[in-house]
PDB file of C-alpha atoms in Angstrom:
ATOM      1  CA  GLY A   1     -14.893 -25.803  16.467  1.00  0.00           C
ATOM      2  CA  MET A   2     -16.867 -22.797  17.706  1.00  0.00           C
ATOM      3  CA  THR A   3     -15.643 -23.228  21.285  1.00  0.00           C
ATOM      4  CA  ILE A   4     -12.041 -23.052  20.072  1.00  0.00           C
ATOM      5  CA  ALA A   5     -12.855 -20.125  17.775  1.00  0.00           C
ATOM      6  CA  LEU A   6     -14.425 -18.208  20.673  1.00  0.00           C
ATOM      7  CA  GLN A   7     -11.337 -18.858  22.826  1.00  0.00           C
ATOM      8  CA  LEU A   8      -9.088 -17.561  20.016  1.00  0.00           C
ATOM      9  CA  HIS A   9     -11.345 -14.499  19.639  1.00  0.00           C
ATOM     10  CA  ASN A  10     -11.357 -13.788  23.372  1.00  0.00           C
ATOM     11  CA  ASN A  11      -7.588 -14.241  23.650  1.00  0.00           C
ATOM     12  CA  LEU A  12      -7.006 -11.722  20.850  1.00  0.00           C
ATOM     13  CA  MET A  13      -9.463  -9.222  22.330  1.00  0.00           C
ATOM     14  CA  ARG A  14      -7.883  -9.424  25.781  1.00  0.00           C
ATOM     15  CA  LYS A  15      -4.328  -9.221  24.473  1.00  0.00           C
ATOM     16  CA  ALA A  16      -5.294  -6.073  22.551  1.00  0.00           C
ATOM     17  CA  ILE A  17      -7.129  -4.585  25.552  1.00  0.00           C
ATOM     18  CA  GLU A  18      -3.933  -4.881  27.573  1.00  0.00           C
ATOM     19  CA  LEU A  19      -1.766  -3.603  24.724  1.00  0.00           C
ATOM     20  CA  PHE A  20      -3.896  -0.462  24.289  1.00  0.00           C
ATOM     21  CA  GLN A  21      -4.438   0.117  28.022  1.00  0.00           C
ATOM     22  CA  GLY A  22      -8.152  -0.577  27.919  1.00  0.00           C
ATOM     23  CA  TYR A  23     -10.451  -1.690  30.695  1.00  0.00           C
ATOM     24  CA  GLU A  24     -12.662  -4.728  30.119  1.00  0.00           C
ATOM     25  CA  VAL A  25     -15.945  -3.606  31.629  1.00  0.00           C
ATOM     26  CA  LYS A  26     -17.808  -6.837  30.878  1.00  0.00           C
ATOM     27  CA  THR A  27     -18.587  -9.467  28.290  1.00  0.00           C
ATOM     28  CA  GLU A  28     -21.906 -10.782  27.126  1.00  0.00           C
ATOM     29  CA  GLY A  29     -21.592 -13.849  24.943  1.00  0.00           C
ATOM     30  CA  ASP A  30     -18.924 -12.922  22.407  1.00  0.00           C
ATOM     31  CA  ALA A  31     -19.434  -9.165  22.910  1.00  0.00           C
ATOM     32  CA  PHE A  32     -16.953  -7.072  24.871  1.00  0.00           C
ATOM     33  CA  MET A  33     -17.588  -3.709  26.504  1.00  0.00           C
ATOM     34  CA  VAL A  34     -14.248  -1.951  26.788  1.00  0.00           C
ATOM     35  CA  ALA A  35     -13.341   1.534  28.034  1.00  0.00           C
ATOM     36  CA  PHE A  36     -10.310   3.571  27.013  1.00  0.00           C
ATOM     37  CA  GLN A  37      -8.881   6.792  28.366  1.00  0.00           C
ATOM     38  CA  ASP A  38      -8.933   8.458  24.976  1.00  0.00           C
ATOM     39  CA  VAL A  39     -10.509   8.064  21.582  1.00  0.00           C
ATOM     40  CA  ALA A  40      -7.187   7.465  19.771  1.00  0.00           C
ATOM     41  CA  LEU A  41      -6.562   4.366  21.902  1.00  0.00           C
ATOM     42  CA  ALA A  42     -10.074   3.102  21.151  1.00  0.00           C
ATOM     43  CA  LEU A  43      -9.499   3.518  17.417  1.00  0.00           C
ATOM     44  CA  SER A  44      -6.077   1.886  17.621  1.00  0.00           C
ATOM     45  CA  TRP A  45      -7.543  -1.052  19.531  1.00  0.00           C
ATOM     46  CA  CYS A  46     -10.283  -1.591  16.954  1.00  0.00           C
ATOM     47  CA  MET A  47      -7.860  -1.429  14.036  1.00  0.00           C
ATOM     48  CA  TYR A  48      -5.407  -3.782  15.741  1.00  0.00           C
ATOM     49  CA  VAL A  49      -8.135  -6.349  16.433  1.00  0.00           C
ATOM     50  CA  GLN A  50      -9.549  -6.166  12.891  1.00  0.00           C
ATOM     51  CA  ARG A  51      -6.070  -6.634  11.349  1.00  0.00           C
ATOM     52  CA  HIS A  52      -5.085  -9.452  13.692  1.00  0.00           C
ATOM     53  CA  LEU A  53      -8.321 -11.378  13.173  1.00  0.00           C
ATOM     54  CA  LEU A  54      -6.910 -12.037   9.686  1.00  0.00           C
ATOM     55  CA  LYS A  55      -3.865 -13.760  11.233  1.00  0.00           C
ATOM     56  CA  VAL A  56      -5.610 -16.095  13.684  1.00  0.00           C
ATOM     57  CA  GLU A  57      -5.274 -19.810  12.928  1.00  0.00           C
ATOM     58  CA  TRP A  58      -9.003 -20.538  12.866  1.00  0.00           C
ATOM     59  CA  PRO A  59     -10.241 -24.145  12.962  1.00  0.00           C
ATOM     60  CA  GLU A  60     -10.923 -25.498   9.475  1.00  0.00           C
ATOM     61  CA  CYS A  61     -14.580 -26.148  10.333  1.00  0.00           C
ATOM     62  CA  ILE A  62     -14.983 -22.395  10.986  1.00  0.00           C
ATOM     63  CA  LEU A  63     -13.289 -21.414   7.707  1.00  0.00           C
ATOM     64  CA  GLN A  64     -15.685 -23.702   5.819  1.00  0.00           C
ATOM     65  CA  GLN A  65     -18.657 -21.609   6.940  1.00  0.00           C
ATOM     66  CA  PRO A  66     -19.745 -19.002   4.353  1.00  0.00           C
ATOM     67  CA  VAL A  67     -19.731 -16.221   6.970  1.00  0.00           C
ATOM     68  CA  ALA A  68     -16.144 -17.032   7.945  1.00  0.00           C
ATOM     69  CA  SER A  69     -14.553 -18.088   4.668  1.00  0.00           C
ATOM     70  CA  ALA A  70     -11.538 -16.266   3.285  1.00  0.00           C
ATOM     71  CA  VAL A  71     -12.204 -13.265   1.035  1.00  0.00           C
ATOM     72  CA  TYR A  72      -9.422 -11.634  -0.973  1.00  0.00           C
ATOM     73  CA  ASP A  73      -9.108  -8.384  -2.875  1.00  0.00           C
ATOM     74  CA  TYR A  74      -6.511  -7.368  -5.412  1.00  0.00           C
ATOM     75  CA  ASN A  75      -4.146  -4.665  -4.190  1.00  0.00           C
ATOM     76  CA  THR A  76      -3.076  -2.857  -7.354  1.00  0.00           C
ATOM     77  CA  ALA A  77      -0.236  -0.981  -5.628  1.00  0.00           C
ATOM     78  CA  GLU A  78       1.346  -4.207  -4.370  1.00  0.00           C
ATOM     79  CA  ARG A  79       0.150  -6.267  -7.359  1.00  0.00           C
ATOM     80  CA  GLU A  80      -1.050  -9.062  -5.143  1.00  0.00           C
ATOM     81  CA  TYR A  81      -4.167 -10.406  -3.519  1.00  0.00           C
ATOM     82  CA  VAL A  82      -4.609  -9.482   0.114  1.00  0.00           C
ATOM     83  CA  SER A  83      -6.861 -11.002   2.730  1.00  0.00           C
ATOM     84  CA  VAL A  84      -9.904  -8.856   3.478  1.00  0.00           C
ATOM     85  CA  PHE A  85     -11.733 -11.402   5.630  1.00  0.00           C
ATOM     86  CA  TYR A  86     -10.506 -14.634   7.151  1.00  0.00           C
ATOM     87  CA  GLY A  87     -12.303 -16.442   9.945  1.00  0.00           C
ATOM     88  CA  LEU A  88     -14.612 -14.813  12.424  1.00  0.00           C
ATOM     89  CA  ARG A  89     -15.756 -11.338  11.448  1.00  0.00           C
ATOM     90  CA  VAL A  90     -16.232  -8.965  14.334  1.00  0.00           C
ATOM     91  CA  ARG A  91     -18.302  -5.806  14.303  1.00  0.00           C
ATOM     92  CA  MET A  92     -16.945  -3.054  16.479  1.00  0.00           C
ATOM     93  CA  GLY A  93     -18.057   0.421  17.400  1.00  0.00           C
ATOM     94  CA  PHE A  94     -17.232   3.205  19.783  1.00  0.00           C
ATOM     95  CA  ASN A  95     -18.084   6.706  20.857  1.00  0.00           C
ATOM     96  CA  ILE A  96     -17.078   9.180  23.521  1.00  0.00           C
ATOM     97  CA  CYS A  97     -19.078   8.545  26.674  1.00  0.00           C
ATOM     98  CA  ASP A  98     -19.586  10.031  30.093  1.00  0.00           C
ATOM     99  CA  PRO A  99     -20.993   6.950  31.805  1.00  0.00           C
ATOM    100  CA  ASP A 100     -22.553   6.402  35.176  1.00  0.00           C
ATOM    101  CA  CYS A 101     -20.185   4.076  37.043  1.00  0.00           C
ATOM    102  CA  GLN A 102     -21.037   1.570  39.727  1.00  0.00           C
ATOM    103  CA  ALA A 103     -19.178  -1.440  41.120  1.00  0.00           C
ATOM    104  CA  ASP A 104     -20.763  -4.769  40.193  1.00  0.00           C
ATOM    105  CA  VAL A 105     -21.936  -6.498  43.374  1.00  0.00           C
ATOM    106  CA  VAL A 106     -20.716  -9.927  42.201  1.00  0.00           C
ATOM    107  CA  SER A 107     -17.404  -9.192  40.477  1.00  0.00           C
ATOM    108  CA  GLY A 108     -16.481  -5.980  42.294  1.00  0.00           C
ATOM    109  CA  ARG A 109     -15.415  -4.545  38.919  1.00  0.00           C
ATOM    110  CA  MET A 110     -16.648  -1.177  37.742  1.00  0.00           C
ATOM    111  CA  ASP A 111     -19.662  -1.347  35.440  1.00  0.00           C
ATOM    112  CA  TYR A 112     -20.826   1.450  33.161  1.00  0.00           C
ATOM    113  CA  PHE A 113     -24.412   2.554  32.596  1.00  0.00           C
ATOM    114  CA  GLY A 114     -26.457   5.405  31.214  1.00  0.00           C
ATOM    115  CA  PRO A 115     -27.600   6.994  27.959  1.00  0.00           C
ATOM    116  CA  SER A 116     -24.093   7.486  26.561  1.00  0.00           C
ATOM    117  CA  VAL A 117     -23.300   3.784  27.074  1.00  0.00           C
ATOM    118  CA  ASN A 118     -26.591   2.849  25.401  1.00  0.00           C
ATOM    119  CA  LEU A 119     -25.699   5.095  22.455  1.00  0.00           C
ATOM    120  CA  ALA A 120     -22.264   3.472  22.122  1.00  0.00           C
ATOM    121  CA  ALA A 121     -23.913   0.028  22.115  1.00  0.00           C
ATOM    122  CA  ARG A 122     -26.346   1.128  19.393  1.00  0.00           C
ATOM    123  CA  ILE A 123     -23.472   2.535  17.317  1.00  0.00           C
ATOM    124  CA  SER A 124     -21.622  -0.771  17.593  1.00  0.00           C
ATOM    125  CA  ALA A 125     -24.768  -2.694  16.642  1.00  0.00           C
ATOM    126  CA  LEU A 126     -24.971  -0.742  13.359  1.00  0.00           C
ATOM    127  CA  GLY A 127     -21.887  -2.501  12.038  1.00  0.00           C
ATOM    128  CA  LYS A 128     -21.576  -5.740  10.169  1.00  0.00           C
ATOM    129  CA  GLY A 129     -18.896  -8.344  10.803  1.00  0.00           C
ATOM    130  CA  GLY A 130     -15.513  -6.926   9.870  1.00  0.00           C
ATOM    131  CA  SER A 131     -16.508  -3.278  10.241  1.00  0.00           C
ATOM    132  CA  THR A 132     -15.848  -0.581  12.815  1.00  0.00           C
ATOM    133  CA  VAL A 133     -18.451   2.153  13.283  1.00  0.00           C
ATOM    134  CA  ILE A 134     -17.740   5.345  15.211  1.00  0.00           C
ATOM    135  CA  GLY A 135     -20.098   7.896  16.686  1.00  0.00           C
ATOM    136  CA  THR A 136     -20.189  11.562  15.768  1.00  0.00           C
ATOM    137  CA  ALA A 137     -18.475  12.741  18.959  1.00  0.00           C
ATOM    138  CA  ALA A 138     -15.631  10.256  18.444  1.00  0.00           C
ATOM    139  CA  PHE A 139     -15.348  11.199  14.766  1.00  0.00           C
ATOM    140  CA  ASN A 140     -15.156  14.901  15.605  1.00  0.00           C
ATOM    141  CA  GLN A 141     -12.463  14.362  18.222  1.00  0.00           C
ATOM    142  CA  LEU A 142     -10.436  12.101  15.899  1.00  0.00           C
ATOM    143  CA  SER A 143     -10.746  14.762  13.172  1.00  0.00           C
ATOM    144  CA  ARG A 144      -9.329  17.381  15.514  1.00  0.00           C
ATOM    145  CA  LEU A 145      -6.409  15.023  16.199  1.00  0.00           C
ATOM    146  CA  ASN A 146      -5.937  14.527  12.439  1.00  0.00           C
ATOM    147  CA  LEU A 147      -6.532  10.768  12.794  1.00  0.00           C
TER     148      LEU A 147
END
């Protein structure tokens, strides 16, 4: 069950990375480090992933787990229950970074390092499954864009 769920998760993440013109820096377990050219694309990617996680056909054994069971909320405007959580819940986070870049000796792909990358990782770690946390610099830039 979990192997299939992780494949579904990874497929969604990678489809969204391509859709929003991101760059998959690396993965570690089920965690993705992704870079975008601008903060609006990063936000759009996070929102797309969170919405589409609700549409994945998760294995039944995953949905039976308390941390992955369906949760609904009543939408008074639409007068119907809507899915708030369904299946794997992913925490996401981002910030604006000026990373140190170096090609990975094994993969040849660019890897990102430095204090700003560490800060972005800490911001992401603040979230809980199903949430997206943004850093102050990203928030300020999104505010200036009226997003």
